[in-house]
XYZ file of N, CA, C and O in Angstrom:
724
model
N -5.417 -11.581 11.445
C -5.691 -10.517 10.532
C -6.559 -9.485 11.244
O -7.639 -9.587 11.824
N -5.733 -8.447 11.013
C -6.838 -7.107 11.788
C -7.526 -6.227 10.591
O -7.002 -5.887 9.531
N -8.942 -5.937 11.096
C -9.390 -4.601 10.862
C -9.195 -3.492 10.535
O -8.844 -2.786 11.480
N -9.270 -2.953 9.510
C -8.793 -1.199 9.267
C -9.435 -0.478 10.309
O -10.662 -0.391 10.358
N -8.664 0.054 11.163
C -9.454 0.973 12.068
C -11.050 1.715 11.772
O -10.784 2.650 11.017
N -12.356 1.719 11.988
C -13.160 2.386 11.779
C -14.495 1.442 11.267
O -15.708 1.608 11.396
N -13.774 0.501 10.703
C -14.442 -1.172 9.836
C -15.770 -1.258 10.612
O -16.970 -1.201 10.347
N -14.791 -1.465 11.967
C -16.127 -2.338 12.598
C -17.393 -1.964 12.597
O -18.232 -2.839 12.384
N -17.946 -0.215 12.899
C -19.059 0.346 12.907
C -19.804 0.152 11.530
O -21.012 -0.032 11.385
N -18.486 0.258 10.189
C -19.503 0.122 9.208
C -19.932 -1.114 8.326
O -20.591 -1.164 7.287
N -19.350 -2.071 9.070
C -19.638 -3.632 8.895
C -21.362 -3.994 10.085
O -22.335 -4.738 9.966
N -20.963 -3.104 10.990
C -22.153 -3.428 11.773
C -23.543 -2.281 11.198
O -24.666 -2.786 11.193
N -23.443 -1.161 10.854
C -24.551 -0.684 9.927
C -24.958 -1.335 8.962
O -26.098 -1.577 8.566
N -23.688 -1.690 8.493
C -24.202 -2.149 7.002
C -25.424 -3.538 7.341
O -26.454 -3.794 6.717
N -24.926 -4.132 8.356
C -25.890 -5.313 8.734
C -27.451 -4.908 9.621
O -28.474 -5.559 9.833
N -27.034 -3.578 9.962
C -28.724 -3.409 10.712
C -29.338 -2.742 9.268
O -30.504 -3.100 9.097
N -28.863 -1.927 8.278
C -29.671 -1.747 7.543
C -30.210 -2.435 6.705
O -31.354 -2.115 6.381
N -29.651 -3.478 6.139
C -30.141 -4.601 5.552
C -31.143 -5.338 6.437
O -32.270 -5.610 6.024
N -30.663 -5.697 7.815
C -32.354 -6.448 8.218
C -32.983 -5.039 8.615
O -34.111 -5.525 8.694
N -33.159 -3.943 8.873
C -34.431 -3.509 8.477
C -35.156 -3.297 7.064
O -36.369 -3.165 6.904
N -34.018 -3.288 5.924
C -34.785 -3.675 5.014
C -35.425 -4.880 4.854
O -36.577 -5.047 4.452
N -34.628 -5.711 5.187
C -35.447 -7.539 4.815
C -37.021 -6.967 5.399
O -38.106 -6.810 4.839
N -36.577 -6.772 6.678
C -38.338 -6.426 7.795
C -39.418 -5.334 7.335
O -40.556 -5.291 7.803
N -38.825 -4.286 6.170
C -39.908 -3.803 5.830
C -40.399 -4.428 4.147
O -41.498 -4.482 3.595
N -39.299 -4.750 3.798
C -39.667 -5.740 2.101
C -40.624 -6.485 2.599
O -41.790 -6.335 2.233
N -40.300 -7.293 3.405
C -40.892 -9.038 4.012
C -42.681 -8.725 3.630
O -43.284 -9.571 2.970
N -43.146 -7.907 3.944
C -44.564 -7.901 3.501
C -44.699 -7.944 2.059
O -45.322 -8.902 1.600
N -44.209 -7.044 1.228
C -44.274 -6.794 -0.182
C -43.613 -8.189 -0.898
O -44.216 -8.817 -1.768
N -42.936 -8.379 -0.639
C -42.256 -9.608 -1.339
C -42.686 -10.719 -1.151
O -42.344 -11.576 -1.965
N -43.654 -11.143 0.066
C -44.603 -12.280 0.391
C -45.674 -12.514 -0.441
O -46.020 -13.599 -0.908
N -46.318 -11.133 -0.643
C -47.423 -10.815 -1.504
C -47.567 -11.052 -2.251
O -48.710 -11.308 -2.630
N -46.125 -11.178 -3.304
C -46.075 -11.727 -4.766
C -45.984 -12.970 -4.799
O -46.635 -13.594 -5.636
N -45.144 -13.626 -3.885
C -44.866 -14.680 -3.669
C -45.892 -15.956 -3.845
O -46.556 -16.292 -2.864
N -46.034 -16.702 -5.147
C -46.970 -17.390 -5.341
C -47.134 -18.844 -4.360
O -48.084 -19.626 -4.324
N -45.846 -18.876 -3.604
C -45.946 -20.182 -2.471
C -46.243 -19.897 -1.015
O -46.269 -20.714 -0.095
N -46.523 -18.225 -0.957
C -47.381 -17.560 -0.025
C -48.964 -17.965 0.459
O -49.481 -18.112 1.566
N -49.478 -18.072 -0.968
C -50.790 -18.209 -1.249
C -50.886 -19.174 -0.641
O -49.993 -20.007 -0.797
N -52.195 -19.530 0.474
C -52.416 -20.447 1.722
C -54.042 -20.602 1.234
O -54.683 -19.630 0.833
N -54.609 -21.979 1.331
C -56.227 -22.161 1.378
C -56.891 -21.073 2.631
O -58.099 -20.839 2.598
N -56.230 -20.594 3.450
C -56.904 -19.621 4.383
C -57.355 -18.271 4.201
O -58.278 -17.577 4.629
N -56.167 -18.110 3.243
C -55.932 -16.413 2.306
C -56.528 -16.512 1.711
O -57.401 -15.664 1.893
N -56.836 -17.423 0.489
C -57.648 -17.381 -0.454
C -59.418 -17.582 0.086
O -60.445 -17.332 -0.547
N -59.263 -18.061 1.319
C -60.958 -18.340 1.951
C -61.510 -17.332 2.608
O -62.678 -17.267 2.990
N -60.133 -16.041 2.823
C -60.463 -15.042 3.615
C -60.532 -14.037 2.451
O -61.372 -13.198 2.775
N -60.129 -13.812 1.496
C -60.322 -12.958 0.539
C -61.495 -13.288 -0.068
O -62.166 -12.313 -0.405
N -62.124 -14.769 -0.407
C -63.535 -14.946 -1.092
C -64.633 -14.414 0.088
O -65.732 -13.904 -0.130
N -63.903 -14.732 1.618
C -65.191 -14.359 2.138
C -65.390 -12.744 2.003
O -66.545 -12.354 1.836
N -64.094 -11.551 2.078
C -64.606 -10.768 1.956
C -65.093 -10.093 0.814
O -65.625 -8.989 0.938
N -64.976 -10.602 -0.207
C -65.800 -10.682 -1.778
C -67.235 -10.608 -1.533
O -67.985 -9.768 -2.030
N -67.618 -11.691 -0.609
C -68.846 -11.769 -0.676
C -69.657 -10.923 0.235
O -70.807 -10.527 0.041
N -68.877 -10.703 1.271
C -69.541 -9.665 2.163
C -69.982 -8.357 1.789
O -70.873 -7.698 2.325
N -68.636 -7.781 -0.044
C -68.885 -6.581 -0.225
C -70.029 -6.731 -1.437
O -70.657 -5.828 -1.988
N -70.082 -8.012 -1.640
C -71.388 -8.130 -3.082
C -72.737 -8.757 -2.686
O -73.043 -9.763 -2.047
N -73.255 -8.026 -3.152
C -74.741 -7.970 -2.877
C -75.078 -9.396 -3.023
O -74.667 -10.044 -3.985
N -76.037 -10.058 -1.817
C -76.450 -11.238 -1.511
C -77.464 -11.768 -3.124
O -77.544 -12.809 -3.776
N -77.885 -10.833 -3.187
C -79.039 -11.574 -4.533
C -79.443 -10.241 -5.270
O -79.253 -9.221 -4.607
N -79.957 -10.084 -6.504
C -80.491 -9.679 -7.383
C -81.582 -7.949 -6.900
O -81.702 -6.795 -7.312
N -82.023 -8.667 -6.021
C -82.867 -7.486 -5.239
C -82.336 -6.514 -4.313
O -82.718 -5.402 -3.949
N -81.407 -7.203 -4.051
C -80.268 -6.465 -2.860
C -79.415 -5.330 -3.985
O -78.972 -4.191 -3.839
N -79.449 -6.057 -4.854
C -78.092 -5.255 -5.847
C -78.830 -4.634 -6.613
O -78.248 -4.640 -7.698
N -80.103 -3.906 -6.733
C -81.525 -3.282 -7.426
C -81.186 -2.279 -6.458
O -80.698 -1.209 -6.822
N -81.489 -2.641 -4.809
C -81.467 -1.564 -4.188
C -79.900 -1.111 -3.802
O -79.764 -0.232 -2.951
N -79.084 -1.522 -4.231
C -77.489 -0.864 -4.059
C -77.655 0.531 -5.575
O -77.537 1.754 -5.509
N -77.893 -0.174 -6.509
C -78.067 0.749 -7.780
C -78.968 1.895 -7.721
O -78.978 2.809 -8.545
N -79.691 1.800 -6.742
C -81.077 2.707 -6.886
C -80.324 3.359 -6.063
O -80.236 4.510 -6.490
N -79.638 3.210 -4.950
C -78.799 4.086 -4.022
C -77.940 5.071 -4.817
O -77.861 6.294 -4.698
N -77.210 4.098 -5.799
C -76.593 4.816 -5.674
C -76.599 5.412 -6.858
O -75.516 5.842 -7.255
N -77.735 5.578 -7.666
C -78.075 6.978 -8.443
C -78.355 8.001 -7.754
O -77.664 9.020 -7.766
N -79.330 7.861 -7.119
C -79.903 9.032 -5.573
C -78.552 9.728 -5.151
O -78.390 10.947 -5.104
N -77.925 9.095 -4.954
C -76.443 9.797 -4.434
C -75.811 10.998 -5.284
O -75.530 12.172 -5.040
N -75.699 9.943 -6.674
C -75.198 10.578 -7.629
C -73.749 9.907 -8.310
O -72.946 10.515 -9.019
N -73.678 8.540 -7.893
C -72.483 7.973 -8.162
C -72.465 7.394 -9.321
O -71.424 7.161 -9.934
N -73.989 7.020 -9.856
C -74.205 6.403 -11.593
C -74.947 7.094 -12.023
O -75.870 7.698 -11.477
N -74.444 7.062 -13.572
C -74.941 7.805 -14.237
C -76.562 6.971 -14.851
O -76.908 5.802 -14.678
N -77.308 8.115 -15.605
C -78.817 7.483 -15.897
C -78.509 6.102 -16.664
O -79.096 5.041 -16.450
N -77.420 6.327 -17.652
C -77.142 5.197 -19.041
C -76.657 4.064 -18.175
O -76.946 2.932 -18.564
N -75.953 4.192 -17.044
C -75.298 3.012 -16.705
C -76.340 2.419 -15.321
O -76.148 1.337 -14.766
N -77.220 3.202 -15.023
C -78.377 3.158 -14.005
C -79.081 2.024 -15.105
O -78.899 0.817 -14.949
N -79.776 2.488 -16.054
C -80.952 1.631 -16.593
C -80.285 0.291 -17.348
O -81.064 -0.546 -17.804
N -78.875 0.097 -17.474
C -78.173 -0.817 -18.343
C -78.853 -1.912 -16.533
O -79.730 -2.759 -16.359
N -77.909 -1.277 -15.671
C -77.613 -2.402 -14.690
C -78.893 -2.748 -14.100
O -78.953 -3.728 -13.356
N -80.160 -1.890 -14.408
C -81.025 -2.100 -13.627
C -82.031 -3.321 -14.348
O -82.621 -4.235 -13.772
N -81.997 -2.945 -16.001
C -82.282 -4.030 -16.704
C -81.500 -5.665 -16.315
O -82.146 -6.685 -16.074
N -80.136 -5.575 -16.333
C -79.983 -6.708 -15.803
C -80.429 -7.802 -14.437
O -81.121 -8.809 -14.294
N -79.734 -7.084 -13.746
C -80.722 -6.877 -12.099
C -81.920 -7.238 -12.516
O -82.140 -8.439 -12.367
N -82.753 -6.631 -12.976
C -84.256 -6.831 -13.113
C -84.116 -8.677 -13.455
O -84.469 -9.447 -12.563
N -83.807 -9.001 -14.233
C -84.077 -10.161 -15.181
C -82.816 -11.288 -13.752
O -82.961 -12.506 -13.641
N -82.168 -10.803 -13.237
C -81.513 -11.899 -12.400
C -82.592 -12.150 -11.523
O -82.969 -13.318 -11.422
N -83.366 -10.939 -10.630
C -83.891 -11.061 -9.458
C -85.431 -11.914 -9.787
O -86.019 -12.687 -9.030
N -85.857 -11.443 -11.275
C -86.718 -12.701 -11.798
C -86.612 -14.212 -11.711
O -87.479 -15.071 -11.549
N -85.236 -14.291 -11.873
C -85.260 -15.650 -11.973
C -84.877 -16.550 -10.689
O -85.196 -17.727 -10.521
N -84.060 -15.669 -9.749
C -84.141 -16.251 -8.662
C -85.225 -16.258 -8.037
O -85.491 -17.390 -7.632
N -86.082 -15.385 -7.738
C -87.332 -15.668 -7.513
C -88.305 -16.621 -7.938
O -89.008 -17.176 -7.094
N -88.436 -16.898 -9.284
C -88.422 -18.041 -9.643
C -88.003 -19.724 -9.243
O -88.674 -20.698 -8.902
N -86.771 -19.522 -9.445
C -85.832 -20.497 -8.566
C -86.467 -20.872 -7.335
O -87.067 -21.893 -7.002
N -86.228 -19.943 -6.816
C -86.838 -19.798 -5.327
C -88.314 -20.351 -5.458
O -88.535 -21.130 -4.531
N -89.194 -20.232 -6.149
C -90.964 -20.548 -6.174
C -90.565 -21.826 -6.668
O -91.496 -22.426 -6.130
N -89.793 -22.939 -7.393
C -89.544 -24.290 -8.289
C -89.063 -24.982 -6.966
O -89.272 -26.187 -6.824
N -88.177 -23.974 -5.615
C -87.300 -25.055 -5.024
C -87.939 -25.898 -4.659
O -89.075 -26.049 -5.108
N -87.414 -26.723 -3.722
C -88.016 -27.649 -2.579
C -88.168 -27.034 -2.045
O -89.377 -26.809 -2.103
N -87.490 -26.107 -1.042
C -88.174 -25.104 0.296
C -88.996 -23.894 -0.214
O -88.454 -22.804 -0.031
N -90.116 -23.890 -0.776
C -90.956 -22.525 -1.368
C -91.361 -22.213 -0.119
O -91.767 -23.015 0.721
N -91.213 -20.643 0.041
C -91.387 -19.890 1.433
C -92.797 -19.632 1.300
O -93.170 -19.180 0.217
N -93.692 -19.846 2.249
C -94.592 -19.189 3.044
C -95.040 -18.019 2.288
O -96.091 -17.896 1.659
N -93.945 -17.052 2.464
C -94.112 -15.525 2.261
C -94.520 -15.889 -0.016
O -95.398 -15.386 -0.716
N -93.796 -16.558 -0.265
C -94.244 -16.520 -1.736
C -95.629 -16.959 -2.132
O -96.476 -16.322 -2.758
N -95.704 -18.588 -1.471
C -96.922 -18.567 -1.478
C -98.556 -17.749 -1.182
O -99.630 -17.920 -1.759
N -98.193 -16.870 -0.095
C -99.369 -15.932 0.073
C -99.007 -14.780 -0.984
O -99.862 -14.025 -1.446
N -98.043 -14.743 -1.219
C -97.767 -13.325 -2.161
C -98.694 -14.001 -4.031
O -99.465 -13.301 -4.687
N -98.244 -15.497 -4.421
C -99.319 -16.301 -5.101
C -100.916 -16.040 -5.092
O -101.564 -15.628 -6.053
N -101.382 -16.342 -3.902
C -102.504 -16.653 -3.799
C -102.893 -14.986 -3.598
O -104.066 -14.826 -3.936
N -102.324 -13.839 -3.197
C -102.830 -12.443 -3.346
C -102.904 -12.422 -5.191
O -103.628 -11.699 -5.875
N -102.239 -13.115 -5.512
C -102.076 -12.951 -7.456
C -101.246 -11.732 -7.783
O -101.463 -11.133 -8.837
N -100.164 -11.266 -6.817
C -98.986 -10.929 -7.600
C -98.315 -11.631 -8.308
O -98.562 -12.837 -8.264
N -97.504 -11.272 -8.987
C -96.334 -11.726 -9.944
C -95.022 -11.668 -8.864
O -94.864 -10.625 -8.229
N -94.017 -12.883 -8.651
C -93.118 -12.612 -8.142
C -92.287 -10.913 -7.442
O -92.098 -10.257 -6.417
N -92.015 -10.961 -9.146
C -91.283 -9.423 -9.480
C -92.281 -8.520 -8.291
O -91.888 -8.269 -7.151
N -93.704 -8.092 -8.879
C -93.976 -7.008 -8.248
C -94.126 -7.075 -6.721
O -94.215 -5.980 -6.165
N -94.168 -8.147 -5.964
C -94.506 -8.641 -4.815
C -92.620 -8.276 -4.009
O -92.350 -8.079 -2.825
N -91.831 -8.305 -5.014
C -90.207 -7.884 -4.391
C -90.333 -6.802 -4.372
O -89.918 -6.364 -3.299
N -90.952 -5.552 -5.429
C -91.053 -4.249 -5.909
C -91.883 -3.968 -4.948
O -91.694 -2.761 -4.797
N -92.807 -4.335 -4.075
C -93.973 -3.686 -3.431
C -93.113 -3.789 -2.009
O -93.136 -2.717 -1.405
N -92.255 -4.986 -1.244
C -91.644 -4.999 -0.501
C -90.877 -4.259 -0.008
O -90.777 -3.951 1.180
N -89.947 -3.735 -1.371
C -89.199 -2.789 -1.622
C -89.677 -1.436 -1.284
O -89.428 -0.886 -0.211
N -90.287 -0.984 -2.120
C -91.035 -0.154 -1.888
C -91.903 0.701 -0.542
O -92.175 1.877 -0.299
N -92.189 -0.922 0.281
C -93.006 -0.404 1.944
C -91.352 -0.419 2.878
O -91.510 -0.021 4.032
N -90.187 -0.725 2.609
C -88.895 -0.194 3.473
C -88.479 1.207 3.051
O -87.642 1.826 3.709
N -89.146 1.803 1.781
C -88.770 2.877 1.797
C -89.480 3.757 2.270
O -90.705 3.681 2.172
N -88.444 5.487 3.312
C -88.749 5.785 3.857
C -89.177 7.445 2.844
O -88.300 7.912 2.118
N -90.158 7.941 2.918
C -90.628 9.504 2.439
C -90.793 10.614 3.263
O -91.634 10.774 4.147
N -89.786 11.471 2.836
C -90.549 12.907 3.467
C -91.349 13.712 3.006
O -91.833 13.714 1.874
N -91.442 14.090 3.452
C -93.003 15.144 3.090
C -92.494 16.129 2.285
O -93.419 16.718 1.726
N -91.255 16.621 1.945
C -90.545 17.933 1.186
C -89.866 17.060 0.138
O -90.402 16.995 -0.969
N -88.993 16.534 0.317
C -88.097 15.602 -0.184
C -88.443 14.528 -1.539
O -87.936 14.333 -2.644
N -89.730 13.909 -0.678
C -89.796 12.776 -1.522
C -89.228 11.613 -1.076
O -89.031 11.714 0.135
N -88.767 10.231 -1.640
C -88.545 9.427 -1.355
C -87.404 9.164 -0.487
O -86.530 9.384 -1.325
N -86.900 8.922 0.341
C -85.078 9.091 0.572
C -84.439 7.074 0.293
O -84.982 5.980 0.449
N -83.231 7.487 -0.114
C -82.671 6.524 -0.377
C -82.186 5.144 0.944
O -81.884 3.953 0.876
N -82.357 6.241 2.133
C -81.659 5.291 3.044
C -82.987 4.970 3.804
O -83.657 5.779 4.446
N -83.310 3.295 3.566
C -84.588 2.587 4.274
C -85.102 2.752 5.694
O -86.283 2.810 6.036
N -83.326 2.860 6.961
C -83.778 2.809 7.658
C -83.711 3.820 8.516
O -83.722 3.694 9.741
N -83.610 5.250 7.672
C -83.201 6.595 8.330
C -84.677 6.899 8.894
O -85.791 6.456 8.611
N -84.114 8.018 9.979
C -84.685 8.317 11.096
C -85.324 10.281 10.701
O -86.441 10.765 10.883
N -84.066 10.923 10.144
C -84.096 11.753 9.701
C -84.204 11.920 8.308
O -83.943 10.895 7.678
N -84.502 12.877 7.658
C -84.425 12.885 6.256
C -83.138 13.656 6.019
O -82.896 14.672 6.671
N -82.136 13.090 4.903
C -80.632 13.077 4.823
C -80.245 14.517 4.010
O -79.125 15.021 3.934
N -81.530 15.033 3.416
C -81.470 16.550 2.713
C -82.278 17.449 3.106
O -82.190 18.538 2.539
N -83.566 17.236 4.460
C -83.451 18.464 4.852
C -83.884 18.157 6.719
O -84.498 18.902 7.484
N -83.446 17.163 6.907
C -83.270 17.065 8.469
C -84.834 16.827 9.246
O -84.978 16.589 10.445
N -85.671 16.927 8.474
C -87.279 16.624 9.331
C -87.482 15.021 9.997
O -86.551 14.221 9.899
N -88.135 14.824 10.340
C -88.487 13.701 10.892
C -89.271 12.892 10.274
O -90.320 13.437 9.930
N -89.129 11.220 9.847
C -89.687 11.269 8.749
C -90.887 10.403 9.219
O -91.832 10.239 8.447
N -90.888 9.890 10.351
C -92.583 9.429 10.476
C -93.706 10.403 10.529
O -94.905 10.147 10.427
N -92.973 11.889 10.755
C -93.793 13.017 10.390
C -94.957 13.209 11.338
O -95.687 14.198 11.279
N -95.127 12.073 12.353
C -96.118 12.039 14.244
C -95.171 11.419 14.899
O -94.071 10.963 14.586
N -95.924 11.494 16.084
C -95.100 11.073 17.585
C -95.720 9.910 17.704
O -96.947 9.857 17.793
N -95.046 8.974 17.717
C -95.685 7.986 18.248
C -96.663 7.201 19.396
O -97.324 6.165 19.462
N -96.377 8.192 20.130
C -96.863 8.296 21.415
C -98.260 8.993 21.381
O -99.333 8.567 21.808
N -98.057 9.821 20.947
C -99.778 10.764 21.181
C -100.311 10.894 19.837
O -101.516 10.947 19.591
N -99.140 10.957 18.752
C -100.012 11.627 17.472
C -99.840 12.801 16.779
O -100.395 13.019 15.702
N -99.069 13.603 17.360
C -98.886 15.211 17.215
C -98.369 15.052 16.109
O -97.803 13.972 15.942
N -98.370 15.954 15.069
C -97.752 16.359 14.038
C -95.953 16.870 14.313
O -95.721 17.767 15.123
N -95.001 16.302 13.675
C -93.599 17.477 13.932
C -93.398 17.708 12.619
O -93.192 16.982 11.647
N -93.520 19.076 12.824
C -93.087 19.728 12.013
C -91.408 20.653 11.733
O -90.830 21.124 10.754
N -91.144 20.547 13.138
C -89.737 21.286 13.002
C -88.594 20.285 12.900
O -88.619 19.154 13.385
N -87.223 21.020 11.967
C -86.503 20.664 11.276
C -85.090 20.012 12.625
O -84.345 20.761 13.257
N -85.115 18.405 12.717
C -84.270 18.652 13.841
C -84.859 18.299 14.841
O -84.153 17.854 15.747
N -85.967 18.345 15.000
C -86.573 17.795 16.148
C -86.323 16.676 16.833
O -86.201 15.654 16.157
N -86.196 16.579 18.180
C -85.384 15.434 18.890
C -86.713 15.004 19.921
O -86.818 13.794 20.125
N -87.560 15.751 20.471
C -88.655 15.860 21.150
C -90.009 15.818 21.191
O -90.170 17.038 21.145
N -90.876 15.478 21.231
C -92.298 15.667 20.503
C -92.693 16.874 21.336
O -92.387 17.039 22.517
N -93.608 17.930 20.369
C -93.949 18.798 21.483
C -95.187 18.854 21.993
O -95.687 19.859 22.498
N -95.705 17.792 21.876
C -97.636 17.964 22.334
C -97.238 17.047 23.917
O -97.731 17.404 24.987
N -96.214 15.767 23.789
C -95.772 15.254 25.090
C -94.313 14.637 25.601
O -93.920 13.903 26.507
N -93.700 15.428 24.394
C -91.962 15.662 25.334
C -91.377 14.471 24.912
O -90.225 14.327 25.323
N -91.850 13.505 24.165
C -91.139 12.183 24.529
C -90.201 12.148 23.675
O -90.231 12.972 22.761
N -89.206 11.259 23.745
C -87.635 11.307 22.325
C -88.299 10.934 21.449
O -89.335 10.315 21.694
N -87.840 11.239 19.978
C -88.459 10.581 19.010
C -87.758 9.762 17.848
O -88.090 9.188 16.811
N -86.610 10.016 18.578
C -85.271 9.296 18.205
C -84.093 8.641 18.902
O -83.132 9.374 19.134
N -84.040 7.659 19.186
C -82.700 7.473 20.254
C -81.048 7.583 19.971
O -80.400 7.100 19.042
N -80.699 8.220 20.864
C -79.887 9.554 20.872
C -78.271 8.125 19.653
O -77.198 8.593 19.272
């Protein structure tokens, strides 16, 4: 039995376009695929869950406080989450003062006669960085200030000099970097 003249080319398209479809479906159709799902996938998706959620109570205080400063929450949904937050990071702290391993750092923060809470709040508080125009800035471990560019240890470390200019990369009483590049 022969071929209609012309067959053959479109017996052979017809077969490369189908496996490049199979090869570009094959991702999408795996995905749904509930006998896809592997203990590895599911251990690699919890881990990156956790990487993007805040380790504890205090961590996720200062994600919220960020990100009002920014401008990404609003005041109503700022003080809802911050009330919560507040009352988690209590109690792990807590937790934390009942465990078996009570840290060092709690105990002297005890015997100064803080309260848990304010002893996280005061912590908090000495990573944050201030400019002198600005006010507080949101990012702990900036170098510059993120709204108007000054320097925010506001001296040189080296000698002492005051900087005052906006941008400054140099100290000018003795030249030295005051930032690494």
């Amino acid at each position: 039995m022969a071929l209609p003249e012309g067959a053959l080319p479109l017996v052979v398209g017809t077969a490369l376009v189908l496996g490049a479809l199979t090869l570009v479906l094959s991702p999408l159709l795996s995905a749904i695929d509930p006998a896809s799902d592997t203990p590895a996938k599911r251990k690699a998706v919890k881990l990156a869950a956790e990487i993007d959620a805040p380790s504890t109570a205090v961590d996720a205080l200062r994600e919220i406080e960020f990100d009002r400063e920014t401008g990404k929450l609003s005041e109503s949904d700022y003080a809802d989450l911050k009330q919560r937050y507040t009352r988690e990071a209590l109690a792990e702290l807590r937790a934390a003062e009942q465990g078996a391993g009570t840290a060092t750092a709690t105990a002297s923060v005890v015997t100064a006669g803080l309260d848990p809470v304010e002893a996280a709040i005061a912590r908090a508080r000495a990573d944050v960085r201030s400019c002198g125009v600005c006010g507080p800035r949101p990012e702990p471990d900036a170098t510059y200030c993120s709204s108007c560019g000054r320097y925010l240890p506001e001296k040189c470390g080296s000698c002492g000099t005051s900087i005052d200019l906006v941008g400054s990369r140099f100290c000018s009483g003795c030249g030295d970097q005051l930032a690494a590049a």
